[in-house]
Structures are given as structure tokens and as C-alpha cells.
Coordinates of C-alpha atoms in Angstrom, one line a residue:
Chain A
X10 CA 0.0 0.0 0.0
X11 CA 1.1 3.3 -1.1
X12 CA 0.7 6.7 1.1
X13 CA 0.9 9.5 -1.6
X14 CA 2.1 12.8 0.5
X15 CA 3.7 15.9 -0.9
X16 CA 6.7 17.9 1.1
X17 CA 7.1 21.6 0.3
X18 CA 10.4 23.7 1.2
X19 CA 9.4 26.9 2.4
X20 CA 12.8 28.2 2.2
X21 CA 12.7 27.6 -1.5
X22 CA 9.3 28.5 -2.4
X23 CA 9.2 32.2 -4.0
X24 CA 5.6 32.3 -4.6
X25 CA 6.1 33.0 -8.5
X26 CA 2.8 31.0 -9.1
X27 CA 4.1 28.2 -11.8
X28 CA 2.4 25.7 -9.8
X29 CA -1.1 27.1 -10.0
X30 CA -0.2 28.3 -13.6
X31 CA 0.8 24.5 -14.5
X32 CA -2.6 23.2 -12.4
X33 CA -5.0 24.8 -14.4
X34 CA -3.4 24.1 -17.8
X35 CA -3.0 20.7 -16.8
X36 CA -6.5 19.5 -15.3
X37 CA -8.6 22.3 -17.4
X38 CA -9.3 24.4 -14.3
X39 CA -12.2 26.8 -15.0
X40 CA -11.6 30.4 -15.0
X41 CA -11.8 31.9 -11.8
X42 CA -11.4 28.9 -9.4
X43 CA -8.2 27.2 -7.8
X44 CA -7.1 24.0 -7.2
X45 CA -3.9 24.9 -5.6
X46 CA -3.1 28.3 -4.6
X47 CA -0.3 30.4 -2.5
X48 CA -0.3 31.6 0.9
X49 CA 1.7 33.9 2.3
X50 CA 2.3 34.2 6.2
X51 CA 3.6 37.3 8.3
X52 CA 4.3 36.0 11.9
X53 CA 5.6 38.3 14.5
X54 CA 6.1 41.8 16.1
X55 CA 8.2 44.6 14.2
X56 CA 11.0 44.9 13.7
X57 CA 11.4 40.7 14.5
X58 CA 8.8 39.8 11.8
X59 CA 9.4 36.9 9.4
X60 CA 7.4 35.5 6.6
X61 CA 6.8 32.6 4.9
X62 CA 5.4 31.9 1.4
X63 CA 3.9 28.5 0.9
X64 CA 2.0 26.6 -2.1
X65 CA -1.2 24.8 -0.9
X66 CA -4.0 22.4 -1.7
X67 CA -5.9 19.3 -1.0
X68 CA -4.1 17.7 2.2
X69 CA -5.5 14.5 1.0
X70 CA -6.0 13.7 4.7
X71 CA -5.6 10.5 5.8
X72 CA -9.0 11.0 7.6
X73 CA -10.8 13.2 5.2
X74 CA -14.1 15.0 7.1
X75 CA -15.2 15.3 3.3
X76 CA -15.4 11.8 2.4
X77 CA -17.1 11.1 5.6
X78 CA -20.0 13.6 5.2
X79 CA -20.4 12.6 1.6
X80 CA -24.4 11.3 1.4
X81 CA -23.2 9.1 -2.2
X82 CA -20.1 8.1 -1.8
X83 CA -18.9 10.9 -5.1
X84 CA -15.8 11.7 -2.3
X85 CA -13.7 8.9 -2.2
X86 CA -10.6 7.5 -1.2
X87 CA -8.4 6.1 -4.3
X88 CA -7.1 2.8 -3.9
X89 CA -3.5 4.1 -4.8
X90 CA -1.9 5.8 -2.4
X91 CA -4.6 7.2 -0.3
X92 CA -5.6 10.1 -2.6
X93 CA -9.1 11.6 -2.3
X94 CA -11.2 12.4 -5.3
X95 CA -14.7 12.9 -6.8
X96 CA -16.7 11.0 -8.7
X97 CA -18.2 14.0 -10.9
X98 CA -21.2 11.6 -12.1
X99 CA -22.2 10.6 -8.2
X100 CA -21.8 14.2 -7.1
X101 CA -25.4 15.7 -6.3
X102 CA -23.1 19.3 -5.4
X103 CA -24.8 19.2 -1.9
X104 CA -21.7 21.2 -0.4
X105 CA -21.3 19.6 2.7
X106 CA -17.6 18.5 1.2
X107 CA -16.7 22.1 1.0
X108 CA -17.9 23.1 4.5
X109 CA -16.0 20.1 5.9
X110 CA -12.6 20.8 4.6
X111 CA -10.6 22.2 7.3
X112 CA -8.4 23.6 4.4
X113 CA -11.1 25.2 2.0
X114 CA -9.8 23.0 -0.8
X115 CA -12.7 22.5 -2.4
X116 CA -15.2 24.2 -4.9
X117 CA -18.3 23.7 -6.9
X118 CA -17.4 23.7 -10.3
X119 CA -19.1 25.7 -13.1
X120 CA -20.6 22.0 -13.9
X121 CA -22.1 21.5 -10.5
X122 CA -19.7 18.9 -8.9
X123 CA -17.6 19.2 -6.3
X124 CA -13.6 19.9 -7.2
X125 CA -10.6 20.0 -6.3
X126 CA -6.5 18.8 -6.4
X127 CA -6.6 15.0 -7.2
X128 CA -2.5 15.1 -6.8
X129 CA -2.7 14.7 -10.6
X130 CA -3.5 10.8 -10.0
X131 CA -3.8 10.5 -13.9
X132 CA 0.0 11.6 -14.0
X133 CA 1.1 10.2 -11.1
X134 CA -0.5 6.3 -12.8
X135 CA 2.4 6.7 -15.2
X136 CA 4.8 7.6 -13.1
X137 CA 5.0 11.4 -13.7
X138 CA 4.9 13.7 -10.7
X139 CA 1.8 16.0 -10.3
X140 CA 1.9 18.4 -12.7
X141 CA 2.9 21.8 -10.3
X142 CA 5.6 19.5 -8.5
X143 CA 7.0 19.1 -12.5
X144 CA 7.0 22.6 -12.9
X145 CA 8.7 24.3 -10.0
X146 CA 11.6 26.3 -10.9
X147 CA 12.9 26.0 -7.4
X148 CA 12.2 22.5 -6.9
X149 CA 10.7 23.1 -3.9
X150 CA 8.0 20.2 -4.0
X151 CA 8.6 16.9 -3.4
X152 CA 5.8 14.1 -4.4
X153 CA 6.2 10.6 -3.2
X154 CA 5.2 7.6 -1.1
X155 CA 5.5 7.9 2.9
X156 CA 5.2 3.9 3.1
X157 CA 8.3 3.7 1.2
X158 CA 11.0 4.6 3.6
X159 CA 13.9 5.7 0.7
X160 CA 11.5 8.0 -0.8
X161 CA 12.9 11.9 -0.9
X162 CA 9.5 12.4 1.0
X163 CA 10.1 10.2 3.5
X164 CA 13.8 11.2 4.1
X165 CA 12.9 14.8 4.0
X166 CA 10.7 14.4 6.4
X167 CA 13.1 12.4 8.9
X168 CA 16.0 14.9 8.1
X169 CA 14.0 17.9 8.5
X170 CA 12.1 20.1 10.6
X171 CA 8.7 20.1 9.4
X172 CA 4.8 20.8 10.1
X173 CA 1.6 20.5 8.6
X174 CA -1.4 23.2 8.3
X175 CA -4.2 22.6 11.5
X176 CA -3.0 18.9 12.3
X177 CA -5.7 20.0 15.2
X178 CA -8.6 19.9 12.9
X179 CA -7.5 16.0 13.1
X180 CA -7.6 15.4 9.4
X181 CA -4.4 13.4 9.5
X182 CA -2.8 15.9 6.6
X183 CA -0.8 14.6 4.3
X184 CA 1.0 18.1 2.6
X185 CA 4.4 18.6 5.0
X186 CA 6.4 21.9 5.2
X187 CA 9.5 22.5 5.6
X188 CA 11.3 25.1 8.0
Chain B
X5 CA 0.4 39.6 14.2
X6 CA -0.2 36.8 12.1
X7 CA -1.2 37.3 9.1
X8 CA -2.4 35.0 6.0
X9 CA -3.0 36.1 2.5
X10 CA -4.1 34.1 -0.3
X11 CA -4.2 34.2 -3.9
X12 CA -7.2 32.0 -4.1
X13 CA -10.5 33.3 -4.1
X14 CA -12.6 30.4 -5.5
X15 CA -17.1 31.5 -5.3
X16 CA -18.2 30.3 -2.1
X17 CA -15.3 29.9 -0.6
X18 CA -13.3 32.9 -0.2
X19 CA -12.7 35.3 1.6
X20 CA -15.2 33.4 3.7
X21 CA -17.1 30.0 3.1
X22 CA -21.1 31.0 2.2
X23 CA -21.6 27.7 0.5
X24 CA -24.9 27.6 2.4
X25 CA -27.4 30.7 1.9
X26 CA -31.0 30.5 2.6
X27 CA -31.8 27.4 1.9
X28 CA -30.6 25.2 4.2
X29 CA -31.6 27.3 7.2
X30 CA -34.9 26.7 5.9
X31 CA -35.0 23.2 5.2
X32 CA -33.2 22.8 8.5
X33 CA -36.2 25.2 10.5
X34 CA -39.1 23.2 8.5
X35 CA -37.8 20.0 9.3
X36 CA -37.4 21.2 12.8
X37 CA -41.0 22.1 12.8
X38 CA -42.1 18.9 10.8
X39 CA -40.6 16.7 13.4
X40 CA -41.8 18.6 16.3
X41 CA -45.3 18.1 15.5
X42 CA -44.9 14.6 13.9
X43 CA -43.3 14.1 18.4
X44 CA -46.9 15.6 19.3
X45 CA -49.4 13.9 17.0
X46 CA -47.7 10.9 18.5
X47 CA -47.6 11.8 21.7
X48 CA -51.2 12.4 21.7
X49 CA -52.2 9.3 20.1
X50 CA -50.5 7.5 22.7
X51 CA -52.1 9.0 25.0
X52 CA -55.1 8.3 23.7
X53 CA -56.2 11.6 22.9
X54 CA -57.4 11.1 19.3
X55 CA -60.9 10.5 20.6
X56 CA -63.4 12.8 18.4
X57 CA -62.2 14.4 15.5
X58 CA -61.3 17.4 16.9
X59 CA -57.8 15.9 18.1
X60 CA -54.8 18.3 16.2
X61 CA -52.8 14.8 15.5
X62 CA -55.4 14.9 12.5
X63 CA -54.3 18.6 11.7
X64 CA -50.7 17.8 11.7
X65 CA -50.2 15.2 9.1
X66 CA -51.3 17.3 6.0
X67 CA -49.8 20.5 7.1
X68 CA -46.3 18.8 8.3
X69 CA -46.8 17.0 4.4
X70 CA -47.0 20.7 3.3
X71 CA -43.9 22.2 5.0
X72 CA -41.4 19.2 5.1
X73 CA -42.1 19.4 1.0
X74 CA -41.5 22.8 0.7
X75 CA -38.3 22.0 3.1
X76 CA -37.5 19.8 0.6
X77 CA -38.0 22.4 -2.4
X78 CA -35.7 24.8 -0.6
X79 CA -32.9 21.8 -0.3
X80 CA -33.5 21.0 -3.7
X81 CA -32.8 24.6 -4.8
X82 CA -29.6 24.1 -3.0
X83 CA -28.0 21.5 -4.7
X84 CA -25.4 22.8 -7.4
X85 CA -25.9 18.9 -9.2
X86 CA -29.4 19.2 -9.7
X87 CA -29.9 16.5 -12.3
X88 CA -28.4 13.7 -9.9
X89 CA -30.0 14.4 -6.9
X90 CA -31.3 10.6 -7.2
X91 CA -27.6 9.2 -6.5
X92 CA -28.6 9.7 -2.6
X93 CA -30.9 6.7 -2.9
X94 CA -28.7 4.7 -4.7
X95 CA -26.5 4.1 -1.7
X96 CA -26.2 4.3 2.4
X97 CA -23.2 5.9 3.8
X98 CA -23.0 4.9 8.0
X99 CA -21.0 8.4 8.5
X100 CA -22.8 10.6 6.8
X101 CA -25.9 12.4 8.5
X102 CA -26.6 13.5 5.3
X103 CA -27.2 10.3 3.9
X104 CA -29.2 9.0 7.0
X105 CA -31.9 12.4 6.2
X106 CA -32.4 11.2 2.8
X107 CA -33.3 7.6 4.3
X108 CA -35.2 8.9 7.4
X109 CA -37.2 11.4 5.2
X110 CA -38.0 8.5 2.5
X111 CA -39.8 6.6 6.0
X112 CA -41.2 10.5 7.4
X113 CA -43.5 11.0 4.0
X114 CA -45.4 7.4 3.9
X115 CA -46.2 7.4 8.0
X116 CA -47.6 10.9 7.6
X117 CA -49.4 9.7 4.8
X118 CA -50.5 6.4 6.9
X119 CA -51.5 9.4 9.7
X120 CA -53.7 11.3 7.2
X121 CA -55.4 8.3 6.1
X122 CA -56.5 7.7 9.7
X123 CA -59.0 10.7 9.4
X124 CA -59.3 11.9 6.0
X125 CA -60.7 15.6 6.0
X126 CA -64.4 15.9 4.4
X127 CA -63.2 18.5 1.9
X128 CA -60.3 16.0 0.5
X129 CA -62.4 12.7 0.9
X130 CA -65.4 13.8 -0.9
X131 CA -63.6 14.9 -4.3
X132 CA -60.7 11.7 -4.0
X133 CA -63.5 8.7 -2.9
X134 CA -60.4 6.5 -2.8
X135 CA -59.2 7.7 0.1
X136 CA -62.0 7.2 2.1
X137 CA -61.5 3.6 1.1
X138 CA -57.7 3.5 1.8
X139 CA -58.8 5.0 5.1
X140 CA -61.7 1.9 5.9
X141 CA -59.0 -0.5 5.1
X142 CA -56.4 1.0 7.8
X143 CA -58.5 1.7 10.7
X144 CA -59.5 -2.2 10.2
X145 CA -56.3 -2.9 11.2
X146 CA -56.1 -3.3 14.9
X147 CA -54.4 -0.8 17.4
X148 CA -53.9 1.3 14.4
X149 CA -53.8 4.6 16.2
X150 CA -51.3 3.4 19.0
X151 CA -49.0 2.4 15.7
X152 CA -49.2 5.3 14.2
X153 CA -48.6 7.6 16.9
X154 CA -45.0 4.9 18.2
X155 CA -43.9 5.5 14.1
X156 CA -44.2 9.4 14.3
X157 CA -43.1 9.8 17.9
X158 CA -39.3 7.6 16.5
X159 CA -39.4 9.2 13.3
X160 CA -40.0 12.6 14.8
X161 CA -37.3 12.7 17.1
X162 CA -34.6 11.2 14.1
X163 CA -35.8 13.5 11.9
X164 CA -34.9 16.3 14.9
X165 CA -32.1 15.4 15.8
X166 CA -30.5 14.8 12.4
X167 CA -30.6 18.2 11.6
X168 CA -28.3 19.2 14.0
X169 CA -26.1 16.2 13.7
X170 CA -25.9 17.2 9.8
X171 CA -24.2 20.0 10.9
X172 CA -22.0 18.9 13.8
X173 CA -20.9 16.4 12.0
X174 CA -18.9 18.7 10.0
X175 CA -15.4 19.1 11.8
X176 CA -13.8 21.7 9.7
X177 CA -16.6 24.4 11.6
X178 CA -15.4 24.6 15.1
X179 CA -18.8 26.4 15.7
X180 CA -20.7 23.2 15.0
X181 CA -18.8 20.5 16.4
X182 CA -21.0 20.0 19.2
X183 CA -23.3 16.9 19.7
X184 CA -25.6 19.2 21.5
X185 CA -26.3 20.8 18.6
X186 CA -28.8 17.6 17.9
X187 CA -30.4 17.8 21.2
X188 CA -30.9 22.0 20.4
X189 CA -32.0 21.6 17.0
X190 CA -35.1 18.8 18.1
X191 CA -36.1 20.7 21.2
X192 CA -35.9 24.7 18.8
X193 CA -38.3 22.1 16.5
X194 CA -40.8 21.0 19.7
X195 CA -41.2 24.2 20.6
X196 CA -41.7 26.1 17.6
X197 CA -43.7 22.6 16.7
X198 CA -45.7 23.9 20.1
X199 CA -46.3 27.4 18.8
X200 CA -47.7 26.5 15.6
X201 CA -50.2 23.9 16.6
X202 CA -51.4 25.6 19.7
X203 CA -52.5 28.3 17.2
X204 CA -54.1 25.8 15.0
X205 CA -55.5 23.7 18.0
X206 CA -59.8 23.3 18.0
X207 CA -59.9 22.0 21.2
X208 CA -58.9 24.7 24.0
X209 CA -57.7 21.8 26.3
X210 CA -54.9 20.6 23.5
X211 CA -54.4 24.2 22.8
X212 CA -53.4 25.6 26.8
X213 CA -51.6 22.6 27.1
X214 CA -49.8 23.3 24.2
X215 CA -49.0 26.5 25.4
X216 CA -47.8 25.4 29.0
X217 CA -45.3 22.6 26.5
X218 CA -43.9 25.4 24.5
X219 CA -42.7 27.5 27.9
X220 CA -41.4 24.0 29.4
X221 CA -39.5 23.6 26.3
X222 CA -38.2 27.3 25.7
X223 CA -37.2 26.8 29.1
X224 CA -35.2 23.5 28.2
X225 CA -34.0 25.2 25.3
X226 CA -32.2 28.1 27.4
X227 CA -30.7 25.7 29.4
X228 CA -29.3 23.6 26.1
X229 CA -28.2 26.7 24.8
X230 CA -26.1 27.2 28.3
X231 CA -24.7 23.7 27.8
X232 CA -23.6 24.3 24.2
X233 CA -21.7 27.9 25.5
X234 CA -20.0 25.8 28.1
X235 CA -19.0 23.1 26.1
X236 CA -17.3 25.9 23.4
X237 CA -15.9 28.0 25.9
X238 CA -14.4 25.4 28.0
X239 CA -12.5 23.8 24.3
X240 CA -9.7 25.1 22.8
X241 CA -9.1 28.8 21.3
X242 CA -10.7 28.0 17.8
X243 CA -14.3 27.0 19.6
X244 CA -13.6 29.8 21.8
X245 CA -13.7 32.2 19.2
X246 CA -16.4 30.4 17.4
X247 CA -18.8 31.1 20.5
X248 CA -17.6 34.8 20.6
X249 CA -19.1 34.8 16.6
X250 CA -22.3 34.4 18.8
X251 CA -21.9 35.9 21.8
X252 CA -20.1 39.4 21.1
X253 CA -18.9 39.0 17.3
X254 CA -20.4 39.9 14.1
X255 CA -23.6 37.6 14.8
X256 CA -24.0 38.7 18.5
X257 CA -26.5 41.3 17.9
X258 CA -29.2 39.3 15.7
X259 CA -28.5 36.2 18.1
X260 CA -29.1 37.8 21.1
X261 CA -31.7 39.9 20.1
X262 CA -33.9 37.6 17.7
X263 CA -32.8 34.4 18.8
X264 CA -32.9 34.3 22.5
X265 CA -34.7 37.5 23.6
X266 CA -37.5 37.7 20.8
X267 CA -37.7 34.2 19.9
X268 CA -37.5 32.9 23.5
X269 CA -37.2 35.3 26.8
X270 CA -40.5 37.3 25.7
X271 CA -42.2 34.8 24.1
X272 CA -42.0 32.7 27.5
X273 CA -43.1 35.8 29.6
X274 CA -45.8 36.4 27.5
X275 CA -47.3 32.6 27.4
X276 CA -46.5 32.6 31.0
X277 CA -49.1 35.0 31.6
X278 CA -51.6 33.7 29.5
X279 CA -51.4 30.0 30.6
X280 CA -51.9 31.9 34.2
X281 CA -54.9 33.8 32.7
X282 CA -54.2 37.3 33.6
X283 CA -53.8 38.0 29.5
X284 CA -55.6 36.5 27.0
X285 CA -54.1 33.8 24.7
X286 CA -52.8 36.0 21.1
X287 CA -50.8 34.5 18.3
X288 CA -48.0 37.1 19.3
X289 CA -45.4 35.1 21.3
X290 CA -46.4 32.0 19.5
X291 CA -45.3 34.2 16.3
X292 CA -42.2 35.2 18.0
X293 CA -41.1 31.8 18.7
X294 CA -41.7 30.5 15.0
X295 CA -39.2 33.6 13.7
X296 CA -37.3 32.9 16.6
X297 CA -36.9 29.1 15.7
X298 CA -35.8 30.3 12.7
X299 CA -33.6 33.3 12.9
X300 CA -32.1 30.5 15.1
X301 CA -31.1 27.8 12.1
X302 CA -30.1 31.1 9.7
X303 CA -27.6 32.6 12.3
X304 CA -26.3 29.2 13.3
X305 CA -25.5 28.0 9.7
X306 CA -24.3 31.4 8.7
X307 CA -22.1 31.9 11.7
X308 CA -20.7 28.2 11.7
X309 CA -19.5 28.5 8.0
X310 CA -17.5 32.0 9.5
X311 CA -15.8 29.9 12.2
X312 CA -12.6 28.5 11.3
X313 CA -9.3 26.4 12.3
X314 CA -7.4 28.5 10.0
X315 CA -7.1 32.0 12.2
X316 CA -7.3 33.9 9.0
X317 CA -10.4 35.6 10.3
X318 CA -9.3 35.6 13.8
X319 CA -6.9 38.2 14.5
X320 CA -5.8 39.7 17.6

């Protein structure tokens, strides 16, 4: 069994955008909605203030409050590597998905079903990475399987310091950050 | 400071979730009501009050037919997947309250049916003569009424308490992730369920006992509504702040003024002094309680989609 997890070096990431750019070309994103997107963080008190830029999206939580709550079973749980996703023609758009998500990863698309980041799974079947982890000029992402303990996720994870986003909402995230 | 900014800003979503508008706060209020009066036709036939035809438990099971179907319009308008709204009854999901409604509302239609068969109205029966002889054919059956009145009394409380499940079931909304929420929804439905059929009651007996219900549950429902504080306020920061959405935040005035002292501190003073007979009995604080019940699903699902984990809309 795979665990499909993405690990994301905030020292690296410059918020230039490619990976949202590179989402919606790949997965035919409609105009005016997101499937990944960047934050940007100012902690602190002047003049100690730091800030962090960060790419995010689907946590693809190991417990996911959106699959739960789904009344037809559209939300999901692939069988590789733990990714969630939609079945568009189960989807009756009754939002409760997008009022679970701890993260706000979801949205109704102009078609009525629920969306989101499905780790580009269709990619990822051929062995490609997800299509903004291709494209990142400052290789700052890092797609891979947690089960598999020589994977650059997995080490990255051991080597570095790292959290995830609201690990308190108890979603069991799968989307690490460096520090 | 701590500060987040985005560059998303997906509909509905951002800069603050408002996937739910109107709709569900009404489906949620009618189903309230619905299943408040579906608990008291039961409860009466029980009790065996259904003697005559005077009884309300006859009233109830065309109007509740009425309002849970235009509950069910307003959910309908809701969905953004219109077309496939039939997938719900193609499956059963365990852990989703959403999926348990679908069910439980498939059972609520046919037993309030099988309760307006048991006393089909003159005006209905003498244009649809089958009725009348659907109606022969179940009151042959023996202990009918008792039956009927066990079915609506389950139903009634499932379909109550689901609708506050629905929500607390949704963990990302630290506003609703309360069990209690259950327990307030189904007695806000009894006791706005109260209101509207001790307006409609014939018989003044049902009707001042109705009354003296709806203060005993307005009552309950203060002290609920103290349990559900406590249990936020005594959590962690993000249900702390959730509560203050309700208490002094952006929702604090139409809570406290339309929710708890329009919709339940006058209302109970008023009826209070009616059920004593110093005033007379006036659709006014059964009125109050009805908006009340309401303004009371709207402010809760509005206020619940603004509470977050994230502290994006939460700074100090």
C-alpha cells in the first residue's frame, strides 16, 4: 500500500505562481477557481517579523471530514496511495464537502460537482509527478510515497524540521512543510 | 500579528465560506418544525387523545406533508448537481448524516401519509373517494392509532435530531462540532412545533396545554443553549472564538436579540401569563417563537461556515 504525500520547502518557495499556472493548464481548471493556490504568512512583532510563502491544496487527509459527510459516496478514497477524489457523475453538489474541509480546498465547479487537487492521480498512474511539482523552478516540491521509507519524502521528512497546516482539525494531513 | 494572504479566491469559498445561503436554514427550521409536530401527534395518540375528531394529530399530518415538502424544495434549490440528486438513494453511507436524512425522510412522507389516512378531511375525501377507502382498510387494522402515533413519535425525534447532527458532523466548523447541537435543533423544533399547533389547535384543552409545553420547552432550550456555550468555551481557542461569533462578534446582535430574547425570553413571559390567565391567549409570542426558531437555524449556519481552524479571520 502506497501513502501518496507531498513535502514543500518553504525556504525555496518564492511564490512565482508556476504551480497554479501548470494546475490549471493541466487539469482544465475553469476560470476563476483554484485547485492549488499560495499563501503567504507574516508572523511576528516589528522589527522581528518573518514571513513565509507557501504553495497549498488538498491535504488529502488520511482522515478526510469530506469523504465522511459525503451522502453518495462521489468523495472517495483512491485505492493508490490514499488520494481523495470525486466521482463528478455521483456528485449531487450538496456542499457539505466544502464546508468540511478544514483547508477550503474545495469548490463547486461551473458543472455543479464538487472539485478539487486530485494530486494529478492520472499523471502520477504513469509515473510522472503532479503536474505543479513538475514545474517548480525552485524544486521546492517533493511528491512521493510515505510507506516507502527511501523515498525523498520520506527522508525529507526524517531529516528535517517540518509541520503540517491545522493537524488540530484532526484530518491526519498529508501536505508537509519544511522550516 | 499573524497574518495570512491568499491568492485564491474560489465562489463560495473565499474570503469566507457562504456555501450555504438560505436554503438550508430553511429546510433545517421546517424539518425542525415537521418533526416537532410529527413528536406531538404521536404523543397524543398515545395518550389516547385522538378520541373525536377534533384531536390536532389529525391537523398535523397534512400541514407537516406541506412544509417538510417545501423543506425539501428549498434543499433542492440548494444542490449545485441538480440533475443527480437521485444518487442519494442509490446508496447508504453509515458516516454521513446526510445520507441518514435522505433515508429517514423517505420513511417520514409514507407514516404521515398512513396518519392522514386515519381521518381523511371531508373537503379532500369527498372529491378523492379512494381515500376514504384506503382509510376503511387501515383503521380495520387493529391498534392502528397506538402504531401510528409509536412510528411518528421515532421518526420525529430522528428526523430532529438529524438536523443538528448534519451540521456537527462537519469538523472543519469549530462552531458546529458539538453533539448538542442535535439535542438544540429537536427541542428549537418542539417548541416552535408547540407554537404553531397551539395556534391551530380546536380544542382549547390541546391548545393551553400546548401552550404550557412550549414555555417548558423554551425553558429546556435556554438551558441547552447554556450547555452548548460551556462546552465551546471550556475547548480550545478556535471554539472559543467560534462562541464569541455568537456571543459578542459579528452575529452577537441578531442572536441575542432575535434568537434568544424575541424568539424565546418574551415569548415565555408572554405565554407565561396567558397560561396563568391574567392575559388573554394571542398568536403574538407563538409568532415570536416560530421567527425565533428560525432566525435560530439562519444565524447558526451562517455563523458556523464563518468559524474557522485556520485563524485567517481571527486576529488579535
Amino acid at each position: 500500500m502506497a501513502r501518496f504525500a507531498m513535502v514543500i520547502d518553504t525556504k525555496k518557495c518564492v511564490g512565482c505562481m508556476d504551480c497554479v499556472v501548470a494546475c490549471k493548464a493541466e487539469n482544465k481548471v475553469p476560470e476563476g477557481f483554484n485547485r492549488d493556490w499560495i499563501t503567504t504568512e507574516a508572523r511576528g512583532k516589528f522589527p522581528t517579523v518573518q514571513m513565509e510563502i507557501r504553495t497549498e491544496r488538498c491535504n488529502h487527509c488520511g482522515n478526510p471530514p469530506c469523504v465522511h459527510c459525503c451522502p453518495t459516496g462521489a468523495s472517495h478514497v483512491h485505492d493508490l496511495g490514499g488520494v481523495v477524489l470525486v466521482y463528478h457523475d455521483l456528485c449531487i453538489g450538496c456542499k457539505a464537502c466544502l464546508a468540511s474541509c478544514p483547508y477550503d480546498a474545495r469548490f463547486i465547479h461551473p458543472e455543479g460537482y464538487a472539485d478539487k487537487c486530485t494530486f494529478c492521480i492520472h499523471r502520477v498512474e504513469k509515473g510522472q509527478d503532479p503536474a505543479c511539482v513538475s514545474v517548480c523552478p525552485t524544486h521546492c516540491m517533493y511528491f512521493g510515497d510515505l510507506e516507502d521509507v527511501h523515498s525523498m519524502v520520506s527522508r525529507l521528512l526524517a531529516e528535517r524540521k517540518w509541520y503540517a497546516i491545522a493537524p488540530e482539525a484532526g484530518t491526519d494531513p498529508q501536505l508537509f512543510y519544511l522550516v | 500579528m499573524n497574518e495570512l494572504t491568499t491568492t485564491r479566491h474560489n465562489e463560495l469559498i473565499d474570503p469566507i465560506v457562504h456555501v450555504w445561503g438560505w436554503e438550508i436554514p430553511v429546510y433545517l427550521f421546517l424539518g425542525g418544525l415537521v418533526a416537532g409536530m410529527m413528536i406531538i401527534a404521536g404523543y397524543f395518540f398515545i395518550k389516547g387523545r385522538d378520541e373525536g375528531h377534533e384531536c390536532v394529530c389529525y391537523q398535523v399530518p397534512l400541514i407537516g406533508l406541506f412544509l417538510l415538502s417545501l423543506g425539501m424544495l428549498a434543499l433542492f434549490l440548494d444542490l449545485e448537481h441538480k440533475a443527480y440528486v437521485w444518487r442519494v438513494y442509490t446508496t447508504f453511507k453509515i458516516k454521513s448524516p446526510m445520507s441518514w436524512g435522505s433515508w429517514i425522510l423517505l420513511l417520514v412522507y409514507p407514516a404521515l401519509l398512513v396518519n392522514f389516512l386515519l381521518n381523511v378531511p371531508a373537503w379532500i375525501g369527498d372529491r378523492l373517494a379512494f381515500l376514504k377507502i384506503w382509510s376503511q382498510k387501515i383503521l380495520a387494522i387493529k391498534n392502528i392509532k397506538r402504531h401510528v402515533g409509536k412510528v411518528n413519535l421515532v421518526l420525529g425525534i430522528m428526523l430532529g435530531i438529524y438536523t443538528g447532527i448534519l451540521l456537527s458532523s462537519l469538523g472543519a466548523r469549530p462552531l458546529w462540532n458539538s453533539a448538542i447541537l442535535g439535542v438544540l435543533f429537536l427541542v428549537s423544533g418542539l417548541s416552535t412545533a408547540s407554537a404553531l399547533v397551539h395556534m391551530i389547535a380546536r380544542d382549547r384543552a390541546e391548545s393551553e396545554m400546548l401552550a404550557r409545553a412550549d414555555n417548558l420547552f423554551l425553558t429546556i432550550e435556554l438551558f441547552v443553549f447554556a450547555l452548548f456555550f460551556i462546552a465551546l468555551l471550556s475547548s480550545t481557542e478556535v471554539q472559543i472564538q467560534s462562541a464569541m461569533l455568537l456571543l459578542t462578534g459579528p452575529f452577537a446582535a441578531v442572536f441575542w436579540v432575535f434568537v434568544i430574547l424575541m424568539g424565546i425570553l418574551i415569548p415565555l413571559f408572554i405565554q407565561n401569563l396567558s397560561v396563568s390567565h391574567r392575559i388573554k391567549h394571542t398568536p403574538v409570542a407563538p409568532i415570536m417563537v416560530i421567527v425565533g426558531g428560525f432566525v435560530l437555524r439562519l444565524v447558526l449556519v451562517q455563523a458556523g461556515q464563518y468559524s474557522h481552524y485556520l485563524n485567517a479571520h481571527f486576529l488579535k
